[in-house]
Short mmCIF file of C-alpha atoms in Angstrom, two decimals:
data_model
loop_
_atom_site.label_atom_id
_atom_site.label_comp_id
_atom_site.label_asym_id
_atom_site.label_seq_id
_atom_site.Cartn_x
_atom_site.Cartn_y
_atom_site.Cartn_z
CA MET A 1 -12.28 -40.66 40.74
CA ALA A 2 -14.37 -38.95 43.39
CA THR A 3 -11.26 -37.92 44.84
CA ARG A 4 -9.97 -36.30 41.72
CA ARG A 5 -12.99 -34.45 41.32
CA ARG A 6 -12.89 -32.79 44.38
CA TYR A 7 -9.11 -32.10 43.59
CA LEU A 8 -10.21 -30.37 40.33
CA ARG A 9 -13.03 -28.71 42.24
CA SER A 10 -10.29 -27.67 44.54
CA LEU A 11 -8.65 -25.77 41.49
CA LEU A 12 -11.28 -23.87 40.21
CA PRO A 13 -10.96 -21.12 42.20
CA PHE A 14 -7.65 -20.61 41.45
CA ALA A 15 -8.12 -20.78 37.66
CA LEU A 16 -10.85 -18.49 38.00
CA LEU A 17 -8.51 -15.95 39.66
CA THR A 18 -5.65 -16.79 37.18
CA ALA A 19 -8.05 -15.76 34.46
CA GLY A 20 -9.87 -12.77 35.90
CA ALA A 21 -6.10 -11.32 36.70
CA ALA A 22 -4.97 -12.38 32.90
CA TYR A 23 -8.41 -10.34 31.61
CA SER A 24 -7.51 -7.34 33.96
CA LEU A 25 -3.98 -7.15 32.67
CA ALA A 26 -4.80 -7.36 29.04
CA SER A 27 -7.69 -4.54 29.30
CA TRP A 28 -5.27 -2.19 31.23
CA ASN A 29 -4.29 0.75 29.59
CA TRP A 30 -1.00 -0.23 27.82
CA CYS A 31 -1.77 2.36 24.88
CA GLY A 32 -1.17 5.34 27.16
CA ARG A 33 -2.30 8.82 25.32
CA TRP A 34 -1.99 9.31 21.65
CA GLU A 35 -1.40 13.07 21.54
CA GLU A 36 -3.24 15.29 18.35
CA SER A 37 -0.98 17.73 16.75
CA ALA A 38 -1.36 19.66 13.46
CA PRO A 39 0.41 17.85 10.16
CA VAL A 40 4.00 19.29 9.76
CA LEU A 41 5.91 19.92 6.41
CA ARG A 42 8.67 17.51 6.32
CA GLY A 43 10.06 18.24 2.42
CA GLN A 44 9.03 20.17 -0.50
CA VAL A 45 10.44 20.92 -4.21
CA ARG A 46 9.16 22.78 -6.94
CA ALA A 47 10.12 23.56 -10.40
CA GLU A 48 9.15 23.66 -14.08
CA GLY A 49 10.87 23.23 -17.48
CA PRO A 50 12.17 20.53 -19.66
CA LEU A 51 11.46 16.92 -18.15
CA ARG A 52 13.97 14.26 -18.05
CA ALA A 53 13.38 10.46 -16.65
CA GLY A 54 15.07 7.28 -16.49
CA ALA A 55 13.56 3.93 -15.23
CA ALA A 56 14.99 0.25 -14.38
CA LYS A 57 13.59 -2.98 -13.17
CA VAL A 58 15.49 -5.40 -10.74
CA PRO A 59 14.21 -8.84 -9.75
CA LEU A 60 12.86 -9.32 -6.17
CA GLN A 61 15.05 -12.59 -5.17
CA PRO A 62 14.20 -13.63 -1.67
CA SER A 63 15.99 -16.63 -0.39
CA PHE A 64 13.98 -19.64 -0.73
CA PRO A 65 11.85 -21.23 0.77
CA VAL A 66 10.10 -18.21 1.51
CA VAL A 67 6.43 -17.63 3.23
CA VAL A 68 4.00 -16.53 0.88
CA ALA A 69 2.06 -13.11 2.16
CA GLY A 70 -1.40 -11.72 1.70
CA TYR A 71 -3.26 -13.71 3.81
CA PRO A 72 -3.87 -15.26 7.54
CA PRO A 73 -2.65 -18.41 8.33
CA PRO A 74 -2.42 -21.18 7.44
CA ARG A 75 0.09 -19.67 4.82
CA PRO A 76 2.10 -22.03 2.14
CA GLU A 77 5.96 -21.56 1.90
CA ALA A 78 7.33 -21.12 -1.72
CA SER A 79 10.19 -22.89 -3.06
CA LYS A 80 10.42 -20.37 -6.39
CA ALA A 81 8.85 -17.84 -8.16
CA ASP A 82 6.44 -17.93 -11.05
CA PRO A 83 6.63 -15.55 -12.38
CA SER A 84 9.01 -13.51 -10.79
CA PRO A 85 8.23 -10.30 -8.91
CA HIS A 86 10.21 -7.21 -9.66
CA ALA A 87 11.26 -3.84 -8.61
CA ARG A 88 10.61 -1.01 -10.55
CA ALA A 89 11.67 2.60 -10.17
CA VAL A 90 11.23 5.58 -12.16
CA VAL A 91 13.71 9.10 -11.88
CA LEU A 92 12.01 12.18 -12.94
CA GLN A 93 14.15 15.54 -13.33
CA VAL A 94 12.98 19.01 -13.86
CA GLY A 95 16.00 21.83 -13.32
CA GLU A 96 17.62 20.66 -10.00
CA ALA A 97 14.69 18.97 -8.86
CA ARG A 98 14.65 15.30 -8.68
CA VAL A 99 12.50 12.80 -7.20
CA GLY A 100 12.26 8.81 -7.52
CA LEU A 101 9.18 6.86 -7.81
CA VAL A 102 9.47 2.97 -6.56
CA SER A 103 7.14 0.04 -7.34
CA LEU A 104 7.43 -3.30 -5.41
CA GLU A 105 5.27 -6.26 -6.24
CA LEU A 106 4.55 -6.85 -2.73
CA LEU A 107 1.71 -7.05 -0.73
CA SER A 108 2.72 -3.58 1.42
CA VAL A 109 5.69 -1.45 1.94
CA THR A 110 6.88 -0.36 5.71
CA GLY A 111 8.07 2.46 7.29
CA PRO A 112 11.71 0.70 8.16
CA MET A 113 11.85 -0.79 4.72
CA VAL A 114 11.48 2.98 2.87
CA ALA A 115 13.65 4.52 5.62
CA GLN A 116 16.16 2.48 4.33
CA ILE A 117 15.54 2.50 0.49
CA ARG A 118 15.78 6.50 0.76
CA GLU A 119 19.33 6.00 2.89
CA ARG A 120 20.47 3.82 0.63
CA ALA A 121 19.37 6.34 -2.23
CA SER A 122 21.05 9.16 -0.67
CA ASP A 123 24.15 9.85 -3.03
CA LEU A 124 21.31 10.22 -5.91
CA GLY A 125 20.56 13.97 -5.64
CA LEU A 126 16.94 12.95 -5.29
CA ARG A 127 14.82 15.26 -3.35
CA GLY A 128 12.39 13.00 -2.70
CA VAL A 129 11.71 8.71 -3.08
CA LEU A 130 8.04 7.57 -2.85
CA VAL A 131 7.85 3.75 -2.50
CA PHE A 132 4.49 2.03 -3.45
CA ALA A 133 3.23 -1.60 -3.08
CA THR A 134 1.24 -2.96 -6.02
CA HIS A 135 -0.59 -5.12 -3.44
CA THR A 136 -0.32 -8.20 -4.56
CA HIS A 137 -1.57 -11.08 -2.34
CA SER A 138 0.62 -13.75 -3.78
CA SER A 139 4.12 -12.44 -3.16
CA PHE A 140 6.94 -12.88 -0.35
CA GLY A 141 6.27 -11.69 3.00
CA GLY A 142 8.28 -11.66 6.33
CA TYR A 143 9.51 -8.34 5.78
CA ASP A 144 7.25 -6.64 8.25
CA SER A 145 8.24 -6.65 12.22
CA ARG A 146 5.16 -5.65 13.66
CA VAL A 147 3.19 -8.53 15.24
CA VAL A 148 -0.09 -7.84 13.67
CA ALA A 149 1.43 -7.83 10.00
CA GLN A 150 3.12 -10.76 10.95
CA LEU A 151 -0.53 -12.48 11.97
CA VAL A 152 -2.71 -11.16 9.12
CA GLY A 153 -0.76 -11.20 6.27
CA THR A 154 3.12 -11.21 5.72
CA GLY A 155 3.92 -14.01 8.06
CA ARG A 156 7.21 -14.28 10.36
CA TYR A 157 9.13 -11.60 10.06
CA ARG A 158 12.58 -12.75 8.46
CA PRO A 159 15.43 -9.53 8.00
CA ALA A 160 17.27 -11.22 5.14
CA THR A 161 13.61 -10.61 2.83
CA LEU A 162 13.77 -7.00 3.85
CA ASP A 163 17.02 -6.83 3.12
CA THR A 164 15.76 -8.21 -0.50
CA ALA A 165 13.29 -5.69 -1.13
CA VAL A 166 15.68 -2.63 -0.35
CA ALA A 167 18.58 -3.90 -2.16
CA ALA A 168 16.19 -4.17 -5.14
CA ALA A 169 14.39 -0.95 -4.65
CA SER A 170 17.87 0.50 -4.27
CA ASP A 171 19.40 -0.90 -7.26
CA ALA A 172 16.24 -0.09 -9.62
CA LEU A 173 16.93 3.64 -8.49
CA HIS A 174 20.32 3.74 -9.14
CA GLN A 175 19.57 1.96 -12.72
CA ALA A 176 16.96 4.61 -13.15
CA ALA A 177 19.31 7.61 -12.14
CA ALA A 178 21.94 6.55 -14.43
CA ALA A 179 19.48 6.26 -17.53
CA LEU A 180 18.20 9.79 -17.45
CA ALA A 181 17.22 11.31 -20.44
CA GLU A 182 15.12 14.17 -22.13
CA VAL A 183 11.44 12.62 -22.33
CA THR A 184 7.96 14.63 -23.18
CA LEU A 185 5.19 13.81 -20.99
CA GLU A 186 2.04 12.20 -22.39
CA VAL A 187 -1.24 11.43 -20.63
CA GLY A 188 -4.57 9.48 -21.41
CA HIS A 189 -7.46 8.10 -19.34
CA ALA A 190 -9.80 5.27 -20.01
CA THR A 191 -12.83 3.49 -18.07
CA GLU A 192 -13.97 0.31 -17.82
CA ALA A 193 -16.43 -0.01 -14.72
CA GLY A 194 -17.23 -3.80 -15.33
CA PHE A 195 -13.30 -4.75 -14.35
CA VAL A 196 -14.35 -3.75 -10.82
CA SER A 197 -16.72 -3.61 -7.97
CA SER A 198 -17.33 -2.98 -4.37
CA ARG A 199 -16.86 -5.73 -1.97
CA SER A 200 -18.30 -3.89 0.90
CA GLY A 201 -21.04 -1.22 -0.29
CA GLY A 202 -20.09 2.20 0.03
CA GLU A 203 -19.12 4.47 -2.88
CA THR A 204 -18.51 1.69 -6.24
CA PRO A 205 -15.19 1.79 -7.77
CA ASP A 206 -15.53 3.28 -11.40
CA GLY A 207 -13.08 1.50 -13.03
CA ALA A 208 -10.63 4.36 -14.53
CA LEU A 209 -7.45 4.01 -16.03
CA THR A 210 -4.90 6.89 -15.97
CA ARG A 211 -1.93 6.10 -18.51
CA VAL A 212 1.23 8.32 -18.19
CA VAL A 213 3.96 8.08 -20.87
CA LEU A 214 7.43 9.29 -20.66
CA ARG A 215 8.26 9.39 -24.11
CA GLY A 216 12.09 9.35 -25.01
CA ALA A 217 13.66 10.20 -28.53
CA SER A 218 12.66 6.73 -30.31
CA ASN A 219 11.03 4.73 -27.63
CA PRO A 220 9.17 4.94 -24.53
CA VAL A 221 11.46 5.15 -21.09
CA ALA A 222 8.51 4.47 -18.78
CA GLU A 223 4.83 3.97 -18.39
CA LEU A 224 2.96 4.89 -15.02
CA LEU A 225 -0.28 3.07 -14.73
CA LEU A 226 -2.79 4.19 -12.30
CA LEU A 227 -5.76 1.79 -11.28
CA ALA A 228 -7.59 0.62 -8.38
CA ALA A 229 -8.27 -2.96 -8.25
CA HIS A 230 -6.84 -5.73 -5.81
CA PRO A 231 -4.59 -8.18 -7.19
CA THR A 232 -6.29 -11.41 -5.27
CA LEU A 233 -6.81 -13.53 -8.48
CA VAL A 234 -4.24 -16.07 -7.64
CA PRO A 235 -5.06 -19.11 -5.57
CA ARG A 236 -4.33 -18.47 -1.92
CA ARG A 237 -2.72 -22.29 -1.05
CA ARG A 238 -0.18 -21.92 -4.44
CA GLU A 239 3.06 -22.61 -3.36
CA PHE A 240 5.03 -19.98 -5.71
CA VAL A 241 5.39 -16.78 -5.40
CA ASP A 242 3.64 -14.72 -7.76
CA PRO A 243 3.13 -11.18 -8.91
CA ASP A 244 -0.32 -11.29 -9.78
CA TYR A 245 -1.97 -9.29 -12.54
CA PRO A 246 0.25 -6.38 -11.84
CA GLY A 247 3.30 -8.07 -12.54
CA ARG A 248 1.30 -9.53 -15.88
CA LEU A 249 0.16 -6.29 -17.06
CA SER A 250 3.84 -4.62 -16.79
CA GLU A 251 5.66 -7.58 -18.45
CA LEU A 252 2.82 -6.86 -21.38
CA ARG A 253 3.45 -3.11 -21.62
CA GLU A 254 7.22 -3.33 -21.47
CA ALA A 255 7.12 -5.74 -24.22
CA GLN A 256 6.52 -2.54 -26.46
CA GLY A 257 9.02 -0.95 -24.49
CA GLY A 258 10.34 1.20 -21.53
CA VAL A 259 9.39 0.08 -17.34
CA ALA A 260 5.57 -0.35 -16.47
CA LEU A 261 4.64 0.75 -13.40
CA VAL A 262 1.56 -0.30 -11.58
CA LEU A 263 0.00 2.15 -9.05
CA GLN A 264 -2.91 1.05 -6.93
CA GLY A 265 -5.44 3.97 -6.39
CA ALA A 266 -7.94 3.98 -3.83
CA VAL A 267 -8.11 0.29 -3.79
CA GLY A 268 -9.63 -0.53 -0.04
CA ASN A 269 -13.19 -1.81 -1.50
CA ALA A 270 -12.50 -2.58 -5.01
CA SER A 271 -12.46 -5.98 -5.92
CA VAL A 272 -11.88 -7.68 -9.41
CA ALA A 273 -15.04 -8.46 -11.80
CA PHE A 274 -13.30 -9.89 -14.59
CA ASN A 275 -14.37 -13.44 -14.63
CA GLU A 276 -12.84 -15.01 -17.40
CA GLY A 277 -10.80 -17.88 -16.58
CA GLN A 278 -9.82 -19.25 -12.81
CA GLY A 279 -6.68 -18.68 -10.78
CA VAL A 280 -3.30 -18.10 -12.67
CA GLU A 281 -5.45 -17.97 -16.01
CA ARG A 282 -7.81 -14.90 -14.60
CA ALA A 283 -5.13 -13.08 -13.26
CA ALA A 284 -3.31 -13.61 -16.76
CA ALA A 285 -6.49 -12.93 -18.87
CA PHE A 286 -7.20 -9.65 -16.75
CA ALA A 287 -3.21 -8.45 -17.45
CA GLN A 288 -4.24 -8.90 -20.98
CA ALA A 289 -7.82 -6.87 -20.78
CA LEU A 290 -6.20 -4.10 -18.63
CA SER A 291 -3.19 -4.01 -21.19
CA GLY A 292 -6.28 -3.43 -24.07
CA LEU A 293 -7.67 -0.94 -21.69
CA VAL A 294 -4.16 0.90 -21.46
CA GLU A 295 -4.13 1.12 -25.55
CA ARG A 296 -7.82 3.26 -25.18
CA ALA A 297 -6.37 5.39 -23.03
CA SER A 298 -4.73 7.14 -25.81
CA PRO A 299 -2.11 9.53 -24.71
CA THR A 300 -1.84 13.07 -25.63
CA ALA A 301 1.15 15.79 -25.13
CA ALA A 302 1.30 17.56 -21.82
CA ALA A 303 1.55 21.21 -22.30
CA SER A 304 5.30 22.35 -21.78
CA PRO A 305 7.36 23.55 -19.77
CA THR A 306 6.30 20.33 -17.23
CA ARG A 307 5.69 21.01 -13.94
CA LEU A 308 7.43 18.61 -11.17
CA ALA A 309 6.68 19.18 -7.85
CA LEU A 310 6.61 17.03 -4.48
CA ALA A 311 5.61 17.72 -0.96
CA ARG A 312 5.85 15.42 2.12
CA ALA A 313 3.82 16.20 5.37
CA GLU A 314 3.67 14.25 8.73
CA VAL A 315 0.85 13.66 10.86
CA ALA A 316 -0.03 12.24 14.39
CA MET A 317 -2.45 9.01 13.93
CA PRO A 318 -5.61 8.55 16.21
CA ARG A 319 -5.57 6.11 18.81
CA PRO A 320 -6.14 2.64 17.52
CA ASP A 321 -9.69 1.36 17.58
CA ALA A 322 -10.37 -2.67 17.91
CA SER A 323 -13.95 -2.01 18.88
CA ARG A 324 -15.07 -2.94 15.00
CA LEU A 325 -12.69 -5.82 15.01
CA VAL A 326 -13.28 -7.71 18.23
CA PRO A 327 -16.12 -8.85 20.67
CA SER A 328 -17.09 -5.68 23.23
CA LEU A 329 -15.65 -7.91 26.06
CA THR A 330 -12.05 -8.00 24.65
CA ARG A 331 -12.05 -4.12 23.34
CA ALA A 332 -9.76 -2.94 25.75
CA ALA A 333 -7.38 -6.19 24.63
CA GLY A 334 -7.79 -5.67 21.22
CA ASP A 335 -6.70 -1.97 21.39
CA ASN A 336 -3.53 -3.13 23.44
CA PHE A 337 -2.79 -5.58 20.44
CA LEU A 338 -2.94 -2.96 17.66
CA CYS A 339 -1.06 -0.49 19.59
CA GLN A 340 2.22 -2.58 19.77
CA SER A 341 2.27 -2.67 16.20
CA ALA A 342 0.41 0.64 15.21
CA SER A 343 2.27 3.85 13.72
CA ARG A 344 1.58 7.11 16.07
CA VAL A 345 2.99 9.22 12.74
CA ALA A 346 2.20 9.00 9.20
CA GLU A 347 3.45 10.49 6.04
CA VAL A 348 1.07 11.87 3.37
CA SER A 349 2.74 13.16 0.20
CA ALA A 350 1.20 15.30 -2.71
CA LEU A 351 2.72 14.77 -6.24
CA ALA A 352 2.61 17.20 -9.09
CA LEU A 353 3.43 15.84 -12.74
CA GLY A 354 2.30 18.05 -15.54
CA PRO A 355 -1.51 17.96 -15.46
CA LEU A 356 -1.65 15.06 -12.57
CA GLU A 357 -1.96 16.40 -9.44
CA LEU A 358 -1.57 13.18 -6.95
CA ILE A 359 -2.01 12.76 -3.13
CA THR A 360 -0.15 9.33 -1.57
CA LEU A 361 -1.45 7.52 1.52
CA PRO A 362 -0.03 4.81 3.62
CA GLY A 363 -2.80 2.31 3.54
CA GLU A 364 -5.59 1.26 1.57
CA PRO A 365 -8.08 4.14 1.02
CA THR A 366 -11.78 3.27 -0.19
CA THR A 367 -13.49 4.59 -2.92
CA GLY A 368 -15.19 7.15 -0.70
CA ALA A 369 -12.28 8.20 1.03
CA GLY A 370 -10.31 8.83 -2.06
CA ARG A 371 -13.39 11.12 -3.36
CA VAL A 372 -13.33 12.85 0.10
CA LEU A 373 -9.40 13.82 -0.79
CA THR A 374 -9.76 14.73 -4.08
CA ALA A 375 -12.65 17.21 -3.39
CA SER A 376 -10.63 18.79 -0.54
CA THR A 377 -7.39 19.32 -2.02
CA GLY A 378 -8.15 19.58 -5.93
CA ALA A 379 -6.28 16.38 -6.78
CA THR A 380 -6.82 14.59 -9.81
CA GLY A 381 -6.49 11.27 -7.78
CA VAL A 382 -5.33 8.93 -4.55
CA LEU A 383 -2.67 6.77 -4.78
CA GLY A 384 -2.62 4.19 -1.69
CA LEU A 385 0.10 1.57 -0.24
CA SER A 386 2.73 4.42 -0.44
CA GLY A 387 5.49 4.94 2.19
CA ASP A 388 4.00 2.32 5.10
CA TYR A 389 0.87 0.39 5.76
CA LEU A 390 -1.68 1.63 8.51
CA GLY A 391 -4.72 -0.60 6.86
CA TYR A 392 -7.73 0.27 5.39
CA ILE A 393 -8.92 4.02 5.47
CA GLU A 394 -12.84 4.42 5.34
CA THR A 395 -15.24 7.52 5.60
CA PRO A 396 -16.12 8.77 8.85
CA GLU A 397 -20.06 7.72 8.12
CA LEU A 398 -19.44 4.17 7.16
CA VAL A 399 -16.84 4.07 10.23
CA ALA A 400 -20.03 5.27 12.75
CA GLN A 401 -22.36 2.27 11.08
CA SER A 402 -19.75 -0.30 11.45
CA SER A 403 -20.07 -0.86 7.65
CA GLY A 404 -17.74 -0.84 4.63
CA GLU A 405 -14.53 -1.39 5.14
CA SER A 406 -14.49 0.07 8.75
CA MET A 407 -14.37 -3.52 9.74
CA ARG A 408 -10.93 -3.62 8.93
CA GLN A 409 -10.03 -0.14 9.89
CA TYR A 410 -7.22 -0.31 12.81
CA TYR A 411 -7.65 3.06 13.82
CA GLY A 412 -10.10 5.32 15.29
CA PRO A 413 -13.17 7.28 12.96
CA THR A 414 -10.90 10.46 12.88
CA LEU A 415 -8.28 8.57 10.44
CA LEU A 416 -9.84 10.02 7.29
CA SER A 417 -9.71 13.59 8.94
CA ARG A 418 -6.31 13.51 10.07
CA LEU A 419 -4.83 12.16 6.85
CA GLN A 420 -6.87 14.57 5.15
CA ALA A 421 -5.16 17.87 7.06
CA ALA A 422 -1.77 16.41 6.31
CA ALA A 423 -3.44 16.08 2.20
CA GLN A 424 -4.28 19.52 2.32
CA LEU A 425 -1.23 21.15 3.92
CA ALA A 426 0.98 18.83 1.20
CA ALA A 427 -1.04 20.11 -1.64
CA GLU A 428 -0.84 23.90 -0.92
CA ALA A 429 2.92 23.13 -0.65
CA ALA A 430 2.97 21.47 -3.73
CA GLY A 431 0.72 24.17 -5.57
CA PHE A 432 -2.18 21.97 -6.62
CA THR A 433 -4.85 23.67 -8.30
CA PRO A 434 -8.35 24.29 -5.64
CA GLU A 435 -11.08 22.67 -6.98
CA GLN A 436 -13.54 25.38 -8.36
#
């Protein structure tokens, strides 16, 4: 026994040396410099005139079994979907300006996914395609190759699941383009503050819902439903792929005609406060309650001619910052880990449709961040989970205090100001009405 102890003591210096070397290696600045640059415009289109629209939905059918996304491990594997998630698309056209909108009932979308969808839709004459996630925390994962995403939310990368999302989105866009018909634009608003609450302080979500109806000659062609509430109602350990309340809400609305897309707004700190039922029953009950709120948002016809505009701006991201995510001794290693998965550029878009002026962001803006963006651009609203996933977007004040959703923000405190600069450029190119 004494001999064994002496042997183990003799190994101690080597163990300490190895640990020190590993710590030094992990703490080396592998990120390099992240240069700041002004945002640049990547595309724009503007038109006024009669509005045409087409819409379609296509089931998302991954190969089972498939990992259920939404949370850190351990994650269940699903053998089937109940109910099935979908890809939904709307194509809008005014004159020669044609734009596509896609909603995927997934946790997030990725840059490579969006690029592939746009490539497959390149034969449709679209001047822009915006791809959104409903942020459902119980749909399938496996579509994001980034290490951080695989670890914290989407599970092990499987190219086949990425192909599933891309193919369904492309099919939906093609079917929507083939169904283009003259429509009238109607917009309505309603609010139910009791449906949501802030899970982390900061500014309180207001429970507002915007209803956009694209009405054909006899029936609705599509409904766009803009709201902000985290879809986390389905239990974490349920071994089914499930679209949570967004999928159920879309199905309820589609029973009245057309295709219904649920688009998340400033969802970063917006939790569902509706408490009728448990688990799946709660998701279904909340969808029913939201459908009632949609009915309260009685739409009125927008003025003619209809304005359609889309501008896309690209901006360099600040360096990732793990200071709020890990202990101080492992800050440098945490930065390096984030850098391997963090996007160096982001796309911010400005979409104008009739009276609506919307800024779209590739992440989860909080209520406070959304209000900063609307105030500085004149936008009527902000949409998140669009084009990629950069994580949470919090106000610099709360980042400095390490409060709010900043504890989940991957980038440094200048993140919102970088995105704000791109939003202002895109809003100006799209002809947004400046705030008075």
